[in-house]
PDB file of C-alpha atoms in Angstrom:
ATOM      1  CA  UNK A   1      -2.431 -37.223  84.367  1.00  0.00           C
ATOM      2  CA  UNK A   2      -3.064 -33.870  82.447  1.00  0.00           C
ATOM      3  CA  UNK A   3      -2.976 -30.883  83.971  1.00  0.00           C
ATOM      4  CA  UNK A   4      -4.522 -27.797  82.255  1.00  0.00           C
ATOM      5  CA  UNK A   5      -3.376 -24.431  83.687  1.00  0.00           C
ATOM      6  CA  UNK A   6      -5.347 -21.239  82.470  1.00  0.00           C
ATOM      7  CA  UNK A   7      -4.828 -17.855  82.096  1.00  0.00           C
ATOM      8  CA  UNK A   8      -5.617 -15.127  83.091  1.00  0.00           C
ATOM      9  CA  UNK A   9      -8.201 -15.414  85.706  1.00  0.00           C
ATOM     10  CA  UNK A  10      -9.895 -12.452  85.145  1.00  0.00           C
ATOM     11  CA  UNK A  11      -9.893 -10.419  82.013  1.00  0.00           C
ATOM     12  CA  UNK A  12     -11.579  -6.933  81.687  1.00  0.00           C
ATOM     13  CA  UNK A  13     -11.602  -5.044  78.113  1.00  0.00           C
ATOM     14  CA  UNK A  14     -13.292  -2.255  76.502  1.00  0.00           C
ATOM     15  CA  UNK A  15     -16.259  -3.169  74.024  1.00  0.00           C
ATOM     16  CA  UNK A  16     -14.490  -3.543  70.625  1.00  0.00           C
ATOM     17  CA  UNK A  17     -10.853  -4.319  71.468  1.00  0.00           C
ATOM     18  CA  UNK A  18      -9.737  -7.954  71.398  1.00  0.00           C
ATOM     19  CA  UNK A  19      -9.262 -10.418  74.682  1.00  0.00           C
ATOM     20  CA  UNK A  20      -7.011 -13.402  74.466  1.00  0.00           C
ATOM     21  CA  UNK A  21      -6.612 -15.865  77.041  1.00  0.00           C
ATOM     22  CA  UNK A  22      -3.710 -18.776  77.341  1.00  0.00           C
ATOM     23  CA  UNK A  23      -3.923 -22.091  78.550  1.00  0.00           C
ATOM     24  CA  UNK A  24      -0.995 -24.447  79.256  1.00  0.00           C
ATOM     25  CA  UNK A  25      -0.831 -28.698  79.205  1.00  0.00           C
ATOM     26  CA  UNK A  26       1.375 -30.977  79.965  1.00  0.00           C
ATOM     27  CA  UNK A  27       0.661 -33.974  78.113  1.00  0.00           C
ATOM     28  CA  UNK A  28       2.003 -34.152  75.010  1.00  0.00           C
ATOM     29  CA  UNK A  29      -0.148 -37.017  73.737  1.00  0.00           C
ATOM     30  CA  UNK A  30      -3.033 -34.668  73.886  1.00  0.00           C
ATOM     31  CA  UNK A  31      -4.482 -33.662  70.226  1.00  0.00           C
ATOM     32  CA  UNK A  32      -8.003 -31.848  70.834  1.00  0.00           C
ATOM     33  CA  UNK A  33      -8.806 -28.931  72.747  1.00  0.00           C
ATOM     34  CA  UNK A  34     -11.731 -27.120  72.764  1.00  0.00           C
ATOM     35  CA  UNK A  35     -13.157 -23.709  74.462  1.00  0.00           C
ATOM     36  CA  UNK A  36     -16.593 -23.584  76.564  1.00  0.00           C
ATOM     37  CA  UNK A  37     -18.312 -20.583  77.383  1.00  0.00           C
ATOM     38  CA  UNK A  38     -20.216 -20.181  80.326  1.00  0.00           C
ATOM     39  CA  UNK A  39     -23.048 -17.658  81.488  1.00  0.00           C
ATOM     40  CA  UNK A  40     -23.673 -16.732  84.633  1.00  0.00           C
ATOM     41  CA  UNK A  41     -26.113 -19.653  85.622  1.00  0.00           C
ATOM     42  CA  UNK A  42     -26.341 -21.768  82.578  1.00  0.00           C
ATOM     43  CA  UNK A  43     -24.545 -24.224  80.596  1.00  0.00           C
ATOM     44  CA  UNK A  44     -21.174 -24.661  79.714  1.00  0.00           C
ATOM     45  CA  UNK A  45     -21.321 -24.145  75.402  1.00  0.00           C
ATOM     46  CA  UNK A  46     -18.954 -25.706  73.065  1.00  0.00           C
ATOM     47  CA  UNK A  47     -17.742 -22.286  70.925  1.00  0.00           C
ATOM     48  CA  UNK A  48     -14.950 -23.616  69.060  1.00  0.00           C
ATOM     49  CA  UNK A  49     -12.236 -26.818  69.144  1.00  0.00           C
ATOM     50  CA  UNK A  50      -9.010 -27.080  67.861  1.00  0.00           C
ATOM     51  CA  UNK A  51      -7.276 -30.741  67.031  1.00  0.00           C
ATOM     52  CA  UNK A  52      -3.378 -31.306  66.768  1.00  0.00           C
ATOM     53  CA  UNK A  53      -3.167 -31.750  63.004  1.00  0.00           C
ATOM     54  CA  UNK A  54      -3.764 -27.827  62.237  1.00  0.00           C
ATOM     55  CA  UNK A  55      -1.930 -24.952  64.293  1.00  0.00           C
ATOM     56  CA  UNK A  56      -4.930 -22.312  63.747  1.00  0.00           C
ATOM     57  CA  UNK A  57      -9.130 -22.435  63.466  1.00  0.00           C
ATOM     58  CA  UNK A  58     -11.415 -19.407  62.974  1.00  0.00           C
ATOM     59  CA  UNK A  59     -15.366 -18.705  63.821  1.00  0.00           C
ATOM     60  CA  UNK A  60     -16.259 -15.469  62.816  1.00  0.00           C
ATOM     61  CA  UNK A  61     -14.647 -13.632  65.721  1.00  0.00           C
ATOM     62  CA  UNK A  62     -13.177 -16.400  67.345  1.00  0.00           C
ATOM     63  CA  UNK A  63     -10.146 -17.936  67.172  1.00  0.00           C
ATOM     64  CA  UNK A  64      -7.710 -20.672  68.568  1.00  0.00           C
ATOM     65  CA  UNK A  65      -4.318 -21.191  67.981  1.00  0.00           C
ATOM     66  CA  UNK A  66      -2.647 -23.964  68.821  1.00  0.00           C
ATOM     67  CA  UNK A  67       1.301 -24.325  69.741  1.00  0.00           C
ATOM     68  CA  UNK A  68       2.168 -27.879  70.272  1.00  0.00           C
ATOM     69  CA  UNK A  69       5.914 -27.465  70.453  1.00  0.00           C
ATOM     70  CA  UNK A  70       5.183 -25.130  73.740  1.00  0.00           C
ATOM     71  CA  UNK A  71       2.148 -27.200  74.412  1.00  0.00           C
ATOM     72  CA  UNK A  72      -0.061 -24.219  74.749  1.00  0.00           C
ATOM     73  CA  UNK A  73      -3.047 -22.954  73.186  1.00  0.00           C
ATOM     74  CA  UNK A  74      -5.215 -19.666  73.111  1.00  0.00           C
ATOM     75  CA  UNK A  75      -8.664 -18.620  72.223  1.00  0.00           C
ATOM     76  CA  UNK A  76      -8.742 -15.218  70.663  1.00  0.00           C
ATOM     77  CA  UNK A  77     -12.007 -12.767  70.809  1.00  0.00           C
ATOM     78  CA  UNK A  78     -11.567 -10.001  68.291  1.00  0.00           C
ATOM     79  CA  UNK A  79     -14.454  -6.605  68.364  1.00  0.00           C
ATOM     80  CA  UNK A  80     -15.295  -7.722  71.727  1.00  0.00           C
ATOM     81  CA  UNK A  81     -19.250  -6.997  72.565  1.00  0.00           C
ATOM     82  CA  UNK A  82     -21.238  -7.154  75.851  1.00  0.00           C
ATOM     83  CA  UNK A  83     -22.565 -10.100  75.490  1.00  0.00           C
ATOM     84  CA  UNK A  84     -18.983 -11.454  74.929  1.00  0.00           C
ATOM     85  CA  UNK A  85     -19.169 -11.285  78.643  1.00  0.00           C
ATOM     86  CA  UNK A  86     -18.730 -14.656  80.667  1.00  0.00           C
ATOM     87  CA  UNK A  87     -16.709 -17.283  81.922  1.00  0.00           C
ATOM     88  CA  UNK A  88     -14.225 -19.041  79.207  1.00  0.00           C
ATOM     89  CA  UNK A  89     -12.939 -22.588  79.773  1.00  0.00           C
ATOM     90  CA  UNK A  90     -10.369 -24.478  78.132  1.00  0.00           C
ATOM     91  CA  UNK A  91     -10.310 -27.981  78.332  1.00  0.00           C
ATOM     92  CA  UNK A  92      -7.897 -31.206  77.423  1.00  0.00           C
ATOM     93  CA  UNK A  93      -8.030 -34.831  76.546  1.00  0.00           C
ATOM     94  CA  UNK A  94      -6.901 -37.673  79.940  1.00  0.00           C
ATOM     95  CA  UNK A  95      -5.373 -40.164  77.120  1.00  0.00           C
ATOM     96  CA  UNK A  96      -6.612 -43.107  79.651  1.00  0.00           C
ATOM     97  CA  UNK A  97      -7.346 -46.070  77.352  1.00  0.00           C
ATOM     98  CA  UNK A  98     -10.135 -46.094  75.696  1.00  0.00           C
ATOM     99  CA  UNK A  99     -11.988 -43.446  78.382  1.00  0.00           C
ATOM    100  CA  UNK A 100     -12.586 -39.734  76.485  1.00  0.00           C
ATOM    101  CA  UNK A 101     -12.420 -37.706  79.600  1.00  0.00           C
ATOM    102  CA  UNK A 102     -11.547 -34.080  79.211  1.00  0.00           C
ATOM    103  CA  UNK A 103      -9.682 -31.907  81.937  1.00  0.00           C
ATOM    104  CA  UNK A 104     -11.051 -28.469  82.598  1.00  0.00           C
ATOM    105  CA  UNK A 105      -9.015 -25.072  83.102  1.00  0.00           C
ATOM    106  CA  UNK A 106     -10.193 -23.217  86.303  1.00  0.00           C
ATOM    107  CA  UNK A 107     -11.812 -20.355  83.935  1.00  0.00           C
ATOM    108  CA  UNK A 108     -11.360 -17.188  82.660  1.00  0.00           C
ATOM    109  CA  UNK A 109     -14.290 -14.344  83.626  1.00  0.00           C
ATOM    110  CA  UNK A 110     -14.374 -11.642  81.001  1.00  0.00           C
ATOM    111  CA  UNK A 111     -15.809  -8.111  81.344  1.00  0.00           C
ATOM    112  CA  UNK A 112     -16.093  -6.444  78.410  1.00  0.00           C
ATOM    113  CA  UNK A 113     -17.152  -3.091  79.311  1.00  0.00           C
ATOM    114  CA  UNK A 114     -19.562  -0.474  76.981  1.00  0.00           C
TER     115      UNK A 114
ATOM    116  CA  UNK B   1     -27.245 -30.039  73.667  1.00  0.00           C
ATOM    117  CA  UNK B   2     -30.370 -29.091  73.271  1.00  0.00           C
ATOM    118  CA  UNK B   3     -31.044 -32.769  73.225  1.00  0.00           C
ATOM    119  CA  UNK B   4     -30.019 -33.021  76.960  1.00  0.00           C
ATOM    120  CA  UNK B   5     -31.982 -32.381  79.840  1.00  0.00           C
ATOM    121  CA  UNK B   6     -31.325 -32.810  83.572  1.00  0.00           C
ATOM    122  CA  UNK B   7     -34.236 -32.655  86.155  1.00  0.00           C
ATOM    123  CA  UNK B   8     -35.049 -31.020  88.957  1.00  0.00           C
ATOM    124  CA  UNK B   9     -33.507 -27.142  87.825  1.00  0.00           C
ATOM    125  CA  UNK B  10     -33.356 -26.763  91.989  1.00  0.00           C
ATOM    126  CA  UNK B  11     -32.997 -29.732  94.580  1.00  0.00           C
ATOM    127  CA  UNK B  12     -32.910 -29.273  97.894  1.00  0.00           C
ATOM    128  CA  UNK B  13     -31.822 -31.946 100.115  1.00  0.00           C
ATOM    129  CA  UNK B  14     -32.573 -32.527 104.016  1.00  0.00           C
ATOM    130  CA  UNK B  15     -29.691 -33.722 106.055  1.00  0.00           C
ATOM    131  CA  UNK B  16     -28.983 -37.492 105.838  1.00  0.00           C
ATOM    132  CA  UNK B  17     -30.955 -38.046 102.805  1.00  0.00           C
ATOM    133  CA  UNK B  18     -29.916 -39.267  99.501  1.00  0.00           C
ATOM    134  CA  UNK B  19     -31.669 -37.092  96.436  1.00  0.00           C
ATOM    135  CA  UNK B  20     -30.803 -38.170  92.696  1.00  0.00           C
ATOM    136  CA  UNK B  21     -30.697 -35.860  89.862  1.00  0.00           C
ATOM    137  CA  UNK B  22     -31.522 -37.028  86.535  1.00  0.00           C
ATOM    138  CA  UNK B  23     -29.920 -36.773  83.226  1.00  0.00           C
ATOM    139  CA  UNK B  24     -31.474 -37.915  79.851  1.00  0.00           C
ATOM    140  CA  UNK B  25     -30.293 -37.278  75.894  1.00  0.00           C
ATOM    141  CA  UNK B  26     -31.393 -38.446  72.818  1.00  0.00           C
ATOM    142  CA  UNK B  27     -28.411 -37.469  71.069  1.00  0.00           C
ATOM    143  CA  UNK B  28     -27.348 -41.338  70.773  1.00  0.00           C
ATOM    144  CA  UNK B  29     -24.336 -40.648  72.313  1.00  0.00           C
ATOM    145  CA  UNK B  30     -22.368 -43.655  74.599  1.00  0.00           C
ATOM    146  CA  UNK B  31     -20.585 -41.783  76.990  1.00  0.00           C
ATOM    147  CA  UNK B  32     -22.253 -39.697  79.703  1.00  0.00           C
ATOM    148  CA  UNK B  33     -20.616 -37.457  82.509  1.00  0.00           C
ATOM    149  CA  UNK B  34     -21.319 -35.730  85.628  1.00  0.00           C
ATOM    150  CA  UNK B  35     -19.148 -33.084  86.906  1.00  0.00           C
ATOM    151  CA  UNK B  36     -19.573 -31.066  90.232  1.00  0.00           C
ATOM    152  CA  UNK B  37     -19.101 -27.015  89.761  1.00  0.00           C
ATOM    153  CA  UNK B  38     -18.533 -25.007  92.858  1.00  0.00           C
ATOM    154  CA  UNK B  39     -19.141 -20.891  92.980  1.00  0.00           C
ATOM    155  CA  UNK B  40     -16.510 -19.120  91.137  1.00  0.00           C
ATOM    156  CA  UNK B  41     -14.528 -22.977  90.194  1.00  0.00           C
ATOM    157  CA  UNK B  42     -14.092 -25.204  87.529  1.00  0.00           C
ATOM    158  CA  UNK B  43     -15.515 -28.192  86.607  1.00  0.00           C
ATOM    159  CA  UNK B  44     -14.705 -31.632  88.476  1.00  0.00           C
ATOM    160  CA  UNK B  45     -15.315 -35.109  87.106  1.00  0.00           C
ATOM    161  CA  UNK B  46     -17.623 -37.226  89.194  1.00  0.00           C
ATOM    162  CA  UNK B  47     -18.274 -40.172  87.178  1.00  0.00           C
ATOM    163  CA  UNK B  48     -18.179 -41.153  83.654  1.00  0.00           C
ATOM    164  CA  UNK B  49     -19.391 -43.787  81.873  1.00  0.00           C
ATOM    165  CA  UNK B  50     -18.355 -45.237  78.255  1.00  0.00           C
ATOM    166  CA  UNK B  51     -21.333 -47.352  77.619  1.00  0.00           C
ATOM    167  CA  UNK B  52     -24.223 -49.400  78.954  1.00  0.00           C
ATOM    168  CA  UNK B  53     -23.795 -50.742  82.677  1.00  0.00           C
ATOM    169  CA  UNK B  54     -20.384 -49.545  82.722  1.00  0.00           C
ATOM    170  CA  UNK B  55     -18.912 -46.275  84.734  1.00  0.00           C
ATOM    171  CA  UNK B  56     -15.747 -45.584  86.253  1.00  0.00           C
ATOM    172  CA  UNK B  57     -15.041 -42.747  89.167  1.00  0.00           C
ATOM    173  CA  UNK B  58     -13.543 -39.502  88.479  1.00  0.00           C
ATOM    174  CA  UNK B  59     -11.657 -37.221  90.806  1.00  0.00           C
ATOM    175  CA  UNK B  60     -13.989 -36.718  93.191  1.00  0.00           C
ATOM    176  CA  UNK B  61     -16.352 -39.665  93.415  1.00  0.00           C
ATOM    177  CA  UNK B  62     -16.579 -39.868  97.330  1.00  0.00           C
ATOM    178  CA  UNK B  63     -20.478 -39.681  98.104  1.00  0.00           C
ATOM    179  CA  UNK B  64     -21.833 -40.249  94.897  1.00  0.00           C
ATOM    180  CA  UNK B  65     -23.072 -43.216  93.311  1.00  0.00           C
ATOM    181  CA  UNK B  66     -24.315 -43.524  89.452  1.00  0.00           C
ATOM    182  CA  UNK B  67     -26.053 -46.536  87.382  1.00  0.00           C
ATOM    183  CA  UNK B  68     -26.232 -47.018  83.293  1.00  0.00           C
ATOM    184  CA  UNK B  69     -29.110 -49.068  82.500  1.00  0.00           C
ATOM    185  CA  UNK B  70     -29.908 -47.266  79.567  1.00  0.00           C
ATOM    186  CA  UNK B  71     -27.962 -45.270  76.698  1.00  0.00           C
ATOM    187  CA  UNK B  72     -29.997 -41.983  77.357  1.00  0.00           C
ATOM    188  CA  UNK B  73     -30.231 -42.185  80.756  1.00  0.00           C
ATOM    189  CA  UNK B  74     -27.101 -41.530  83.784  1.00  0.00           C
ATOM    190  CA  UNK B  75     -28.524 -40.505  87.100  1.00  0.00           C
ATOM    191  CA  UNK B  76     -26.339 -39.378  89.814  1.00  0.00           C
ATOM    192  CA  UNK B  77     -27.450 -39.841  93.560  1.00  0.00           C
ATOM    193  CA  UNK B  78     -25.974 -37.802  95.794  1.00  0.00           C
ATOM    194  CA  UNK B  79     -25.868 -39.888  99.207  1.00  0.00           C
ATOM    195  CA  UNK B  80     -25.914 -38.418 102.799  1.00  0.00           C
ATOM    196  CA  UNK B  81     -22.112 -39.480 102.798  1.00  0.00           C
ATOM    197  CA  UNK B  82     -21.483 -36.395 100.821  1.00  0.00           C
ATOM    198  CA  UNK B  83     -21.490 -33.964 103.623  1.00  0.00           C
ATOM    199  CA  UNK B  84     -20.835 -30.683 101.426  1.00  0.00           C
ATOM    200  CA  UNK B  85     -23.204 -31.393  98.604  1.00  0.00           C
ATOM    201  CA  UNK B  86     -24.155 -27.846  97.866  1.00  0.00           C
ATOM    202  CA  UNK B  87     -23.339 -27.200  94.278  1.00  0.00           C
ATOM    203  CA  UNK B  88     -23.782 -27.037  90.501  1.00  0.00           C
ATOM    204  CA  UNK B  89     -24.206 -30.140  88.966  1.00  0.00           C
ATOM    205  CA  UNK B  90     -23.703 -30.233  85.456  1.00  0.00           C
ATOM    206  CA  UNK B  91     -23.897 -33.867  82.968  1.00  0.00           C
ATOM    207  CA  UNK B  92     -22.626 -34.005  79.856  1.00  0.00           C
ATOM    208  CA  UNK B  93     -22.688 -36.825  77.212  1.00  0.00           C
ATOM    209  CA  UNK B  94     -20.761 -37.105  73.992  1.00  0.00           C
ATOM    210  CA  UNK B  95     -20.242 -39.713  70.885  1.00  0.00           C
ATOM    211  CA  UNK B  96     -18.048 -42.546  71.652  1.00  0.00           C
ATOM    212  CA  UNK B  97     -14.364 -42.593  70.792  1.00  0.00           C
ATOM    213  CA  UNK B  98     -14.237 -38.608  70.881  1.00  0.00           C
ATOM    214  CA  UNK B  99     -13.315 -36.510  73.352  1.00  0.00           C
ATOM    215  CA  UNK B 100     -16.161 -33.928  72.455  1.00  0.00           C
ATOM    216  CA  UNK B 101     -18.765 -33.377  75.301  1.00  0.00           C
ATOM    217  CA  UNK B 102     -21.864 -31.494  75.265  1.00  0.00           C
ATOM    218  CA  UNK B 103     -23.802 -30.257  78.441  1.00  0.00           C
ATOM    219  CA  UNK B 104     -27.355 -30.207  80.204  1.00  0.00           C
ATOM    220  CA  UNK B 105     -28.472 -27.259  81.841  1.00  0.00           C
ATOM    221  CA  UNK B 106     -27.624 -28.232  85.491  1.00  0.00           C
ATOM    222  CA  UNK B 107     -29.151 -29.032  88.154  1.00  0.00           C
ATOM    223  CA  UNK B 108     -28.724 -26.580  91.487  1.00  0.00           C
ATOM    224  CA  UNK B 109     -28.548 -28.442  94.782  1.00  0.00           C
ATOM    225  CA  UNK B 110     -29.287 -27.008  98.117  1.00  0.00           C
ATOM    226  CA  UNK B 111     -29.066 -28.523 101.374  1.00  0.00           C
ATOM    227  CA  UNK B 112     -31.670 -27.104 103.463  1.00  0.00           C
TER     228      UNK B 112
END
């Protein structure tokens, strides 16, 4: 099965420099990926998604990139602000038949700090 | 995801007692998910299902059981066979044939 490795764990910066954070997967089937953020005590949110047909997609000041050859993509936060701050989770496609399930990184908790 | 909702917000459950938590969306969407999140963890697949009075277990299915009479609706119960049930529980539903999910706003269970 897939197997989504994410990192950095933790990831502290100061309010308008830029955080990146990595995730790894194994399956080389897989073609969509997509980044959730989550606040403390709500809702994962679907902030941007990335399929295997284009190598880079931009959101205002988001970003993923998308590496296929090293199976590894990144989500990219430039002029970080404070409310920036929360956990980031990558996630990948189980190619299981005809199921759609998606395998979650263990999360990234940014601090961007005023 | 503003179009799913997930009932109670906080659930506390007794020892030995099965609670269900509920999980509706209008979204016309045919799959639904629930995933378990822990403090300070990720997100674990409970059960899923694909379409109408059909599910399959995820990773950690153990003490949970699920039904999917209806399109909008996918409630989990969380039976007294779960004996660490304390946890975020988060659904999720998305359109059929893409991998796309959207979430509810959790439910909180406590075990008093």
């Amino acid at each position: 099965g897939e197997n989504v490795e994410q990192h950095p764990s933790t990831l502290s910066v100061q309010e308008g420099d830029s955080a990146v954070i990595k995730c790894t997967y194994s399956d080389s089937a897989s073609n969509y990926f997509p980044w959730y953020k989550q606040e403390l005590g709500k809702r994962p949110q679907l902030i941007i998604d990335i399929r295997s047909n284009v190598g880079e997609k931009k959101d205002q000041r988001i970003a993923v990139t998308l590496n296929k050859t090293a199976k590894h993509f990144s989500l990219h936060i430039t002029e970080t602000q404070p409310e920036d701050s929360a956990v980031y989770f990558c996630a990948a496609p189980l190619p299981s038949g005809s199921a759609r399930q998606l395998t979650f990184g263990s999360g990234t908790q940014l601090t961007v700090l005023p | 995801d503003g179009g799913i909702t997930q009932s109670p917000k906080y659930l506390f459950r007794k020892e030995g007692q099965n609670v269900t938590l509920s999980c509706e969306q209008n979204l016309n969407h045919d799959a639904m998910y629930w995933y378990r999140q822990d403090p300070g963890q990720g997100l674990r697949l409970i059960y899923y299902s694909q379409i109408v009075n059909d599910f399959q277990k995820g990773d950690i299915a153990e003490g949970y059981s699920v039904s999917r009479e209806k399109k909008e609706s996918f409630p989990l119960t969380v039976t007294s066979a779960q004996k660490n049930p304390t946890a975020f529980y988060l659904c999720a539903s998305g359109p059929r044939y893409q991998e796309t999910q959207y979430f509810g706003p959790g439910t909180r269970l406590l075990v008093l």
